[in-house]
Short mmCIF file of C-alpha atoms and ligand atoms in Angstrom, two decimals:
data_model
loop_
_atom_site.label_atom_id
_atom_site.label_comp_id
_atom_site.label_asym_id
_atom_site.label_seq_id
_atom_site.Cartn_x
_atom_site.Cartn_y
_atom_site.Cartn_z
CA MET A 1 -29.33 64.13 40.08
CA THR A 2 -29.81 60.69 42.20
CA GLY A 3 -26.95 58.37 42.98
CA ARG A 4 -26.45 54.87 42.13
CA ALA A 5 -27.37 51.82 44.03
CA ASP A 6 -25.14 48.40 43.38
CA VAL A 7 -25.07 45.74 45.36
CA ILE A 8 -22.28 43.40 45.18
CA VAL A 9 -23.01 39.61 45.84
CA GLY A 10 -20.56 36.50 46.46
CA VAL A 11 -20.82 34.63 43.28
CA GLN A 12 -19.56 31.28 45.22
CA TRP A 13 -19.56 29.51 49.28
CA GLY A 14 -18.49 33.01 50.63
CA ASP A 15 -15.35 33.74 50.41
CA GLU A 16 -15.08 35.66 47.01
CA GLY A 17 -13.76 38.39 48.16
CA LYS A 18 -16.28 40.97 48.89
CA GLY A 19 -14.64 42.87 51.28
CA ARG A 20 -11.49 44.55 48.62
CA VAL A 21 -14.24 44.58 45.74
CA VAL A 22 -16.33 47.01 48.48
CA ASP A 23 -13.36 48.82 49.61
CA VAL A 24 -12.61 49.85 46.06
CA LEU A 25 -15.93 51.14 45.07
CA ALA A 26 -16.64 52.71 48.30
CA LYS A 27 -14.51 55.50 47.52
CA SER A 28 -16.82 56.83 45.07
CA SER A 29 -19.90 56.35 46.74
CA GLY A 30 -21.34 57.79 50.45
CA VAL A 31 -23.25 55.42 52.01
CA VAL A 32 -22.55 50.95 52.70
CA VAL A 33 -25.25 49.29 53.52
CA ARG A 34 -24.80 45.92 55.26
CA TYR A 35 -27.54 43.91 54.99
CA GLN A 36 -27.96 39.99 55.67
CA GLY A 37 -25.98 37.75 57.76
CA GLY A 38 -23.68 38.87 61.09
CA ALA A 39 -20.86 37.92 62.10
CA ASN A 40 -20.91 34.80 60.94
CA ALA A 41 -18.38 36.79 57.86
CA GLY A 42 -14.62 37.47 57.53
CA HIS A 43 -14.36 39.94 55.42
CA THR A 44 -10.77 41.38 54.28
CA VAL A 45 -9.67 44.26 53.19
CA VAL A 46 -5.97 45.45 52.25
CA VAL A 47 -4.90 48.69 53.07
CA GLU A 48 -1.35 50.02 52.67
CA ASP A 49 -0.59 46.45 52.84
CA GLU A 50 -2.28 46.51 56.94
CA LYS A 51 -5.15 43.61 57.00
CA TYR A 52 -8.23 44.51 58.14
CA VAL A 53 -11.48 41.94 58.44
CA PHE A 54 -14.93 43.16 58.92
CA HIS A 55 -17.57 40.33 60.73
CA LEU A 56 -20.40 43.23 60.89
CA VAL A 57 -18.87 46.59 60.44
CA PRO A 58 -19.68 47.02 56.72
CA SER A 59 -15.69 47.13 54.71
CA GLY A 60 -16.33 51.49 53.98
CA ILE A 61 -15.76 52.36 57.75
CA LEU A 62 -12.41 52.56 56.47
CA TYR A 63 -13.18 55.98 55.32
CA PRO A 64 -14.26 58.32 57.64
CA ASP A 65 -16.58 60.86 54.90
CA LYS A 66 -18.97 58.09 54.58
CA ILE A 67 -21.44 56.51 56.49
CA CYS A 68 -21.79 52.71 57.32
CA VAL A 69 -25.42 50.56 58.07
CA ILE A 70 -26.31 48.17 59.29
CA GLY A 71 -29.39 47.20 57.11
CA ASN A 72 -32.99 45.08 59.83
CA GLY A 73 -32.35 42.31 57.75
CA VAL A 74 -28.43 41.69 59.78
CA VAL A 75 -28.44 40.02 63.29
CA ILE A 76 -26.07 42.04 65.69
CA ASP A 77 -23.56 40.50 68.35
CA PRO A 78 -23.74 43.02 69.98
CA GLU A 79 -20.61 41.71 71.99
CA ALA A 80 -19.13 41.20 68.11
CA LEU A 81 -19.82 44.93 67.42
CA PHE A 82 -18.15 46.62 70.07
CA GLU A 83 -14.67 44.83 70.01
CA GLU A 84 -14.63 45.70 66.18
CA LEU A 85 -15.43 49.18 66.59
CA ASP A 86 -12.76 48.84 69.30
CA ALA A 87 -10.26 47.54 67.18
CA LEU A 88 -10.40 50.17 64.82
CA LYS A 89 -10.48 52.86 67.19
CA ASN A 90 -7.49 51.31 69.16
CA ARG A 91 -5.92 50.89 65.71
CA GLY A 92 -5.45 54.83 65.24
CA LYS A 93 -7.96 54.36 62.36
CA SER A 94 -10.94 57.78 61.82
CA LEU A 95 -14.20 55.43 60.88
CA ALA A 96 -17.09 56.76 58.57
CA ARG A 97 -20.43 56.94 61.07
CA LEU A 98 -22.54 53.92 61.50
CA VAL A 99 -25.65 53.98 61.84
CA VAL A 100 -27.49 49.89 63.16
CA SER A 101 -31.85 49.67 61.80
CA TYR A 102 -34.07 49.49 64.79
CA GLY A 103 -34.85 46.40 63.39
CA ALA A 104 -31.71 44.30 63.21
CA HIS A 105 -32.35 41.82 65.12
CA ILE A 106 -29.58 40.99 68.26
CA VAL A 107 -27.74 37.39 69.07
CA MET A 108 -27.88 36.72 72.08
CA PRO A 109 -26.11 34.04 73.98
CA TYR A 110 -28.45 31.33 73.98
CA HIS A 111 -28.44 31.58 69.59
CA LYS A 112 -24.84 31.39 70.46
CA GLN A 113 -25.19 28.31 73.16
CA ILE A 114 -27.45 26.64 71.03
CA ASP A 115 -26.39 26.55 67.24
CA THR A 116 -23.41 24.93 68.77
CA LEU A 117 -25.71 21.96 69.82
CA LEU A 118 -27.71 21.77 67.24
CA GLU A 119 -23.93 20.91 65.76
CA SER A 120 -22.44 18.36 67.70
CA ALA A 121 -26.18 16.44 67.54
CA ARG A 122 -26.09 16.45 64.07
CA SER A 123 -25.26 13.30 62.79
CA GLU A 124 -22.02 12.56 60.66
CA GLY A 125 -23.44 13.59 56.52
CA GLN A 126 -26.16 15.71 59.17
CA LYS A 127 -23.23 18.81 60.52
CA ILE A 128 -23.73 21.62 58.50
CA GLY A 129 -20.57 23.83 59.55
CA THR A 130 -21.76 26.47 60.30
CA THR A 131 -19.42 29.25 62.55
CA GLY A 132 -21.86 28.62 65.84
CA ARG A 133 -21.80 32.22 65.88
CA GLY A 134 -25.59 31.37 66.68
CA ILE A 135 -27.00 32.91 63.48
CA GLY A 136 -29.40 30.30 62.83
CA PRO A 137 -30.66 30.66 65.55
CA CYS A 138 -31.58 34.14 66.42
CA TYR A 139 -33.30 34.02 62.84
CA SER A 140 -35.03 30.99 63.15
CA ASP A 141 -36.17 33.60 66.54
CA LYS A 142 -37.10 36.80 64.33
CA PHE A 143 -39.14 34.06 61.93
CA GLU A 144 -41.14 32.67 65.16
CA ARG A 145 -41.83 36.00 65.67
CA VAL A 146 -40.24 36.18 69.55
CA GLY A 147 -36.92 37.47 68.39
CA ILE A 148 -34.98 40.95 70.13
CA ARG A 149 -34.08 43.24 68.00
CA ALA A 150 -31.60 46.60 67.89
CA GLU A 151 -34.68 48.63 69.46
CA ASP A 152 -35.68 47.10 72.16
CA LEU A 153 -31.92 47.23 73.83
CA VAL A 154 -32.98 50.60 74.85
CA ASN A 155 -36.84 49.93 75.98
CA PRO A 156 -36.03 47.72 78.76
CA GLN A 157 -39.34 47.51 79.82
CA ILE A 158 -40.03 45.96 76.25
CA LEU A 159 -36.54 44.15 76.43
CA LYS A 160 -37.55 42.33 80.44
CA GLU A 161 -40.69 41.31 79.41
CA LYS A 162 -39.84 39.52 76.04
CA LEU A 163 -35.88 38.60 77.21
CA MET A 164 -37.55 36.72 80.17
CA THR A 165 -40.16 34.67 78.66
CA ASN A 166 -37.09 33.60 75.53
CA ILE A 167 -33.92 33.27 78.56
CA GLU A 168 -38.16 30.87 79.70
CA ARG A 169 -37.99 29.02 76.81
CA LYS A 170 -34.37 28.89 75.82
CA ASN A 171 -34.35 26.75 79.36
CA GLU A 172 -36.40 23.93 78.56
CA ILE A 173 -35.00 23.28 75.38
CA LEU A 174 -31.29 23.51 77.04
CA THR A 175 -31.69 21.32 80.39
CA LYS A 176 -34.90 18.99 78.84
CA ILE A 177 -32.69 18.58 75.45
CA TYR A 178 -29.45 19.15 75.35
CA GLY A 179 -29.42 18.05 79.27
CA ALA A 180 -27.05 22.31 79.86
CA LYS A 181 -27.17 24.17 82.79
CA PRO A 182 -30.08 26.46 82.44
CA LEU A 183 -29.27 30.07 81.77
CA ASP A 184 -30.29 32.89 84.28
CA PRO A 185 -32.30 34.83 82.98
CA GLU A 186 -31.18 38.14 85.27
CA ALA A 187 -27.61 38.30 84.70
CA ILE A 188 -28.66 38.13 80.03
CA TYR A 189 -31.07 41.06 81.41
CA GLU A 190 -28.82 43.05 83.27
CA THR A 191 -25.61 42.48 80.30
CA ALA A 192 -28.17 43.75 76.97
CA LEU A 193 -29.11 46.83 79.51
CA GLY A 194 -25.04 47.92 79.26
CA TRP A 195 -25.90 45.84 74.47
CA GLY A 196 -28.28 49.07 74.87
CA LYS A 197 -26.73 51.83 76.60
CA ARG A 198 -23.77 51.74 73.72
CA ILE A 199 -25.72 51.37 71.18
CA LYS A 200 -28.16 53.50 71.75
CA PRO A 201 -26.69 56.49 69.74
CA LEU A 202 -26.01 54.13 66.38
CA LEU A 203 -29.56 53.35 66.37
CA GLY A 204 -31.26 55.43 63.39
CA ASP A 205 -33.51 54.17 60.73
CA ALA A 206 -31.44 53.14 58.66
CA PHE A 207 -33.69 53.23 55.10
CA LEU A 208 -34.03 56.87 55.16
CA GLU A 209 -30.08 57.09 55.43
CA ILE A 210 -29.76 55.05 52.73
CA HIS A 211 -32.45 56.85 50.86
CA GLU A 212 -31.93 60.14 51.49
CA ALA A 213 -28.35 59.27 49.30
CA LEU A 214 -29.68 58.52 46.86
CA GLY A 215 -32.22 61.45 46.29
CA SER A 216 -29.22 63.78 47.27
CA GLY A 217 -27.29 62.22 44.46
CA GLN A 218 -24.90 59.69 46.37
CA ASN A 219 -23.74 56.10 45.47
CA VAL A 220 -25.34 53.34 47.37
CA LEU A 221 -23.12 49.78 47.50
CA PHE A 222 -25.57 47.38 49.56
CA GLU A 223 -22.18 45.10 50.84
CA GLY A 224 -23.86 40.92 50.85
CA ALA A 225 -22.18 38.51 53.14
CA GLN A 226 -21.61 35.32 52.24
CA GLY A 227 -22.99 33.63 48.70
CA THR A 228 -25.19 32.57 46.39
CA LEU A 229 -25.06 29.47 47.31
CA LEU A 230 -25.01 30.06 50.34
CA ASP A 231 -27.91 31.19 50.22
CA VAL A 232 -30.64 29.41 52.70
CA ASP A 233 -33.28 29.44 49.45
CA HIS A 234 -30.98 29.32 46.57
CA GLY A 235 -28.52 28.06 48.12
CA THR A 236 -27.42 24.24 48.62
CA TYR A 237 -29.62 23.59 51.17
CA PRO A 238 -29.78 22.63 53.60
CA PHE A 239 -25.92 23.08 54.17
CA VAL A 240 -26.37 27.03 53.67
CA THR A 241 -26.66 29.76 56.07
CA SER A 242 -30.04 30.91 57.10
CA SER A 243 -30.75 34.28 56.00
CA SER A 244 -30.88 36.05 51.36
CA PRO A 245 -26.98 36.04 50.24
CA CYS A 246 -28.35 37.27 47.07
CA SER A 247 -29.89 40.49 45.86
CA GLY A 248 -32.98 40.14 46.44
CA GLY A 249 -31.33 40.21 50.21
CA ALA A 250 -30.82 43.38 49.80
CA CYS A 251 -34.22 44.69 48.52
CA THR A 252 -36.02 43.83 51.85
CA GLY A 253 -32.99 43.88 54.28
CA ALA A 254 -32.45 47.27 54.04
CA GLY A 255 -35.71 48.87 52.11
CA ILE A 256 -35.08 49.01 49.18
CA GLY A 257 -37.84 48.63 45.92
CA PRO A 258 -35.88 46.27 42.92
CA GLY A 259 -36.74 48.86 40.07
CA ARG A 260 -34.37 51.00 42.72
CA ILE A 261 -31.04 49.18 42.46
CA ASP A 262 -28.79 50.54 39.45
CA ARG A 263 -26.52 47.20 39.41
CA VAL A 264 -26.33 44.11 40.81
CA ILE A 265 -22.01 43.20 41.18
CA GLY A 266 -20.92 39.32 41.47
CA VAL A 267 -17.85 38.08 43.27
CA THR A 268 -16.13 35.19 42.23
CA LYS A 269 -12.49 33.58 42.73
CA ALA A 270 -10.86 32.03 40.28
CA TYR A 271 -11.05 29.03 41.58
CA CYS A 272 -13.34 28.49 43.55
CA THR A 273 -13.56 27.44 47.67
CA ARG A 274 -16.42 26.27 50.37
CA VAL A 275 -16.11 26.15 54.20
CA GLY A 276 -18.30 24.38 55.92
CA GLU A 277 -20.18 20.67 54.36
CA GLY A 278 -22.30 20.44 51.85
CA PRO A 279 -22.10 19.93 47.98
CA PHE A 280 -19.30 21.45 45.35
CA PRO A 281 -18.29 19.08 42.45
CA THR A 282 -15.44 20.90 41.86
CA GLU A 283 -13.75 20.38 44.98
CA ASP A 284 -10.46 19.00 44.52
CA LYS A 285 -9.59 16.62 47.69
CA GLY A 286 -6.05 16.00 46.24
CA SER A 287 -3.14 17.85 45.93
CA LEU A 288 -3.80 20.49 43.70
CA GLY A 289 -6.54 21.63 46.03
CA GLU A 290 -3.71 21.60 48.46
CA LEU A 291 -1.89 23.95 45.79
CA LEU A 292 -5.00 26.41 46.41
CA ARG A 293 -5.28 26.92 49.37
CA THR A 294 -1.69 27.35 50.37
CA LYS A 295 -1.24 29.68 47.01
CA GLY A 296 -4.45 31.27 48.23
CA GLY A 297 -4.83 31.67 51.74
CA GLU A 298 -7.59 29.87 52.20
CA TYR A 299 -7.84 30.14 55.48
CA GLY A 300 -11.96 30.79 57.07
CA ALA A 301 -11.50 34.86 58.77
CA THR A 302 -14.16 34.14 60.71
CA THR A 303 -13.27 31.47 61.50
CA GLY A 304 -9.63 30.36 60.13
CA ARG A 305 -10.61 27.01 59.13
CA PRO A 306 -8.68 25.75 56.46
CA ARG A 307 -11.42 26.22 53.18
CA ARG A 308 -12.29 23.67 50.80
CA CYS A 309 -11.16 24.11 46.78
CA GLY A 310 -10.67 23.03 43.85
CA TRP A 311 -11.16 25.22 40.31
CA ASN A 312 -13.96 27.11 39.48
CA ASP A 313 -17.38 26.22 38.45
CA LEU A 314 -19.39 27.88 36.10
CA VAL A 315 -22.65 25.88 36.03
CA ALA A 316 -22.86 27.79 39.33
CA VAL A 317 -21.34 30.93 38.52
CA ASP A 318 -23.53 31.68 35.02
CA TYR A 319 -26.66 30.01 38.23
CA ALA A 320 -25.29 33.04 40.04
CA VAL A 321 -25.84 35.18 37.08
CA LYS A 322 -29.76 34.72 36.43
CA ILE A 323 -30.55 33.93 39.91
CA ASN A 324 -28.82 37.28 40.96
CA GLY A 325 -29.73 39.16 37.64
CA ILE A 326 -25.96 39.99 37.68
CA ASP A 327 -24.80 42.64 35.02
CA GLY A 328 -21.04 42.24 35.64
CA LEU A 329 -18.60 40.25 37.67
CA ALA A 330 -15.45 41.25 40.26
CA LEU A 331 -12.70 37.94 39.23
CA THR A 332 -10.87 38.46 41.88
CA LYS A 333 -7.50 36.68 42.94
CA LEU A 334 -6.19 36.12 39.62
CA ASP A 335 -2.85 36.24 40.32
CA VAL A 336 -2.61 32.90 42.37
CA LEU A 337 -3.18 31.27 39.30
CA SER A 338 0.41 32.70 38.15
CA GLY A 339 2.51 29.39 37.43
CA PHE A 340 0.29 26.95 36.31
CA GLU A 341 0.71 24.83 33.29
CA LYS A 342 -2.58 24.76 32.52
CA ILE A 343 -6.26 26.26 34.20
CA SER A 344 -9.33 23.70 34.81
CA VAL A 345 -12.43 25.18 34.58
CA CYS A 346 -15.95 23.25 34.96
CA THR A 347 -18.73 24.33 32.09
CA ALA A 348 -21.02 20.88 32.95
CA TYR A 349 -22.13 18.81 34.34
CA ASN A 350 -22.36 14.92 34.38
CA ILE A 351 -25.10 14.21 36.00
CA ASP A 352 -26.06 10.11 36.04
CA GLY A 353 -24.57 9.89 32.82
CA VAL A 354 -26.84 13.20 31.62
CA ILE A 355 -24.50 16.16 30.54
CA LYS A 356 -26.40 18.88 32.42
CA ASN A 357 -25.41 22.80 31.52
CA HIS A 358 -27.92 24.16 34.25
CA PHE A 359 -26.95 24.29 38.06
CA PRO A 360 -30.14 21.95 39.74
CA SER A 361 -31.79 23.10 41.81
CA SER A 362 -31.70 19.76 43.84
CA CYS A 363 -29.47 19.91 46.08
CA THR A 364 -29.45 16.08 46.32
CA GLU A 365 -28.33 16.10 42.03
CA LEU A 366 -26.41 18.34 42.87
CA ALA A 367 -24.57 16.05 45.42
CA LYS A 368 -23.70 13.70 42.35
CA ALA A 369 -22.70 16.18 39.95
CA VAL A 370 -19.28 15.05 38.86
CA PRO A 371 -17.65 18.40 37.22
CA VAL A 372 -16.47 18.40 32.70
CA PHE A 373 -13.76 20.80 32.73
CA GLU A 374 -12.70 22.42 29.73
CA GLU A 375 -8.74 23.01 29.63
CA LEU A 376 -7.01 26.68 28.87
CA SER A 377 -3.50 27.13 29.30
CA GLY A 378 -1.74 29.12 32.14
CA TRP A 379 0.22 31.41 32.56
CA LYS A 380 3.83 31.52 34.06
CA GLU A 381 4.20 36.05 35.00
CA ASP A 382 2.74 37.99 37.90
CA ILE A 383 0.53 40.12 37.51
CA SER A 384 0.49 41.82 40.26
CA LYS A 385 2.08 44.60 39.04
CA CYS A 386 0.05 44.83 36.54
CA ARG A 387 -3.25 47.72 36.41
CA LYS A 388 -5.00 47.38 32.74
CA PHE A 389 -6.13 44.41 31.53
CA GLU A 390 -3.46 44.64 27.74
CA ASP A 391 -1.42 44.30 30.62
CA LEU A 392 -2.85 40.96 31.73
CA PRO A 393 -0.47 38.17 30.14
CA SER A 394 -2.77 36.74 26.87
CA ALA A 395 -3.55 33.65 28.61
CA ALA A 396 -4.63 35.50 31.61
CA ARG A 397 -7.10 37.31 28.94
CA ASP A 398 -8.41 34.13 26.93
CA TYR A 399 -8.48 32.85 31.00
CA VAL A 400 -11.40 36.31 31.77
CA SER A 401 -12.80 35.80 28.02
CA PHE A 402 -13.75 32.22 28.68
CA ILE A 403 -15.91 32.06 31.62
CA GLU A 404 -17.57 36.07 29.74
CA LYS A 405 -18.96 34.14 26.98
CA ARG A 406 -19.34 30.51 29.24
CA VAL A 407 -21.74 32.68 31.67
CA SER A 408 -22.78 35.98 29.65
CA ALA A 409 -22.13 38.69 32.34
CA PRO A 410 -18.85 41.23 31.12
CA ILE A 411 -15.48 40.50 33.93
CA ILE A 412 -15.64 44.77 34.85
CA LEU A 413 -12.66 44.11 37.92
CA ILE A 414 -10.13 41.99 38.12
CA GLY A 415 -8.12 41.36 41.48
CA VAL A 416 -4.58 40.93 40.98
CA GLY A 417 -3.29 41.22 44.55
CA GLN A 418 -5.12 42.33 48.02
CA GLY A 419 -4.44 45.85 48.29
CA ARG A 420 -6.92 48.35 47.78
CA GLU A 421 -4.76 48.66 44.88
CA ASP A 422 -4.23 45.56 43.03
CA THR A 423 -7.12 45.90 40.85
CA ILE A 424 -7.52 46.52 37.09
CA LEU A 425 -11.41 48.06 36.05
CA ARG A 426 -12.54 47.90 33.44
CA GLY A 427 -15.56 50.55 32.48
CA ILE A 428 -17.16 50.37 36.07
P1 IMP B 501 -23.69 29.42 59.15
O1 IMP B 501 -24.33 30.94 59.02
O2 IMP B 501 -22.47 29.33 60.92
O3 IMP B 501 -24.78 28.74 60.06
O4 IMP B 501 -23.22 29.20 58.63
C1 IMP B 501 -24.00 28.33 57.85
C2 IMP B 501 -22.85 27.29 56.85
O5 IMP B 501 -22.08 28.56 56.17
C3 IMP B 501 -21.76 26.54 56.90
O6 IMP B 501 -21.68 25.80 55.79
C4 IMP B 501 -21.19 27.68 57.09
O7 IMP B 501 -19.81 27.97 57.09
C5 IMP B 501 -20.83 29.12 55.79
N1 IMP B 501 -20.54 30.15 55.64
C6 IMP B 501 -21.17 31.34 57.26
N2 IMP B 501 -20.64 32.58 56.89
C7 IMP B 501 -19.90 32.64 55.93
C8 IMP B 501 -19.11 33.21 55.07
O8 IMP B 501 -18.75 34.21 55.68
N3 IMP B 501 -17.54 32.69 54.63
C9 IMP B 501 -18.00 31.22 53.81
N4 IMP B 501 -18.80 30.21 54.64
C10 IMP B 501 -19.68 30.61 55.49
#
């Protein structure tokens, strides 16, 4: 019997609670794989009242009997990775075995510097609001085919040749375009050699770990970072990240064929948030947005920035269901909506006076979208102790059913609190 391959994707603009969903599902999996993004991600997991935020390591790392894989599609900041592993060890945690793909690209100090310089050079309205983690410049080098891969860190000669050529070019950019100081190639080379020594025992054929686990009957979870609407192809370009958080990204970023994926689970918050710039039709810049931010603790797990907040946007969720081939949804933070008299959800957009039921592929069109809301009854009860769907107040059940109907996907997991156990499972 072969194992099941599940992909977990964000349905909105990231921060949907993918980490806690992965943490719950990891229990019945042998391997958890990150397939794209880098330390721009911040996946929060709460176990026995202890909070963990993972930036690079897969959210299955707290299960010592599992294997965690960082796939070829991820961009790794070695310092961030080692810091994360050290912090976990310092908390006395035994960790899953970590395998890093030889093919994952390395975020170098110049990527982070250029990321920040590029962003500050962008004029108002063009700023992306990047996390400044060097993600875009690192992926640019990857696609320019000049990037440094994890395997290069353990091959001093190749590393030297690649780094010297890269830094020569980066120094041209830094000094001539930005008037910044040139970088010292030798110092960077020495730092990178040190990373190589530490990363060496972690390097492996990541795809093989995945396929061997599946072949031996173990389930494998593919953990997307960011979200559908930040996807470089399907998101709100140019206000996106530089990778493919959608389910297709799992195929290229980890090495698995589309036909081998059994299930795609989309994670959506019960409302909607966005951090960084770009269109967000249901954003509420007034008291509702503030209330959702406060009640939901909506501050970036990576940058601490306040998140923009608003009601859920089912036009966007429906789009994500289609783009990713979502089989089931996980609805997180439903408890945050307790206490609202009325709950609104966006079911269509009004664009230039025309009602549209579909998410426009054009970002210019999306920027003009005015949400059409439907209003549902709220509930007052604290739902954090509910463990079965039937335990929820009828208005909360109606809210869940409304979403399922509008987006044609079942809700198979509901988050009613931060902890691992604060979860309602529905046939998952
Ligand atoms: P970058 O990925 O740092 O280049 O940032 C590009 C855009 O994606 C910015 O708007 C960021 O705020 C956003 N972003 C990147 N990673 C995350 C994430 O993990 N959660 C939410 N937003 C993110």
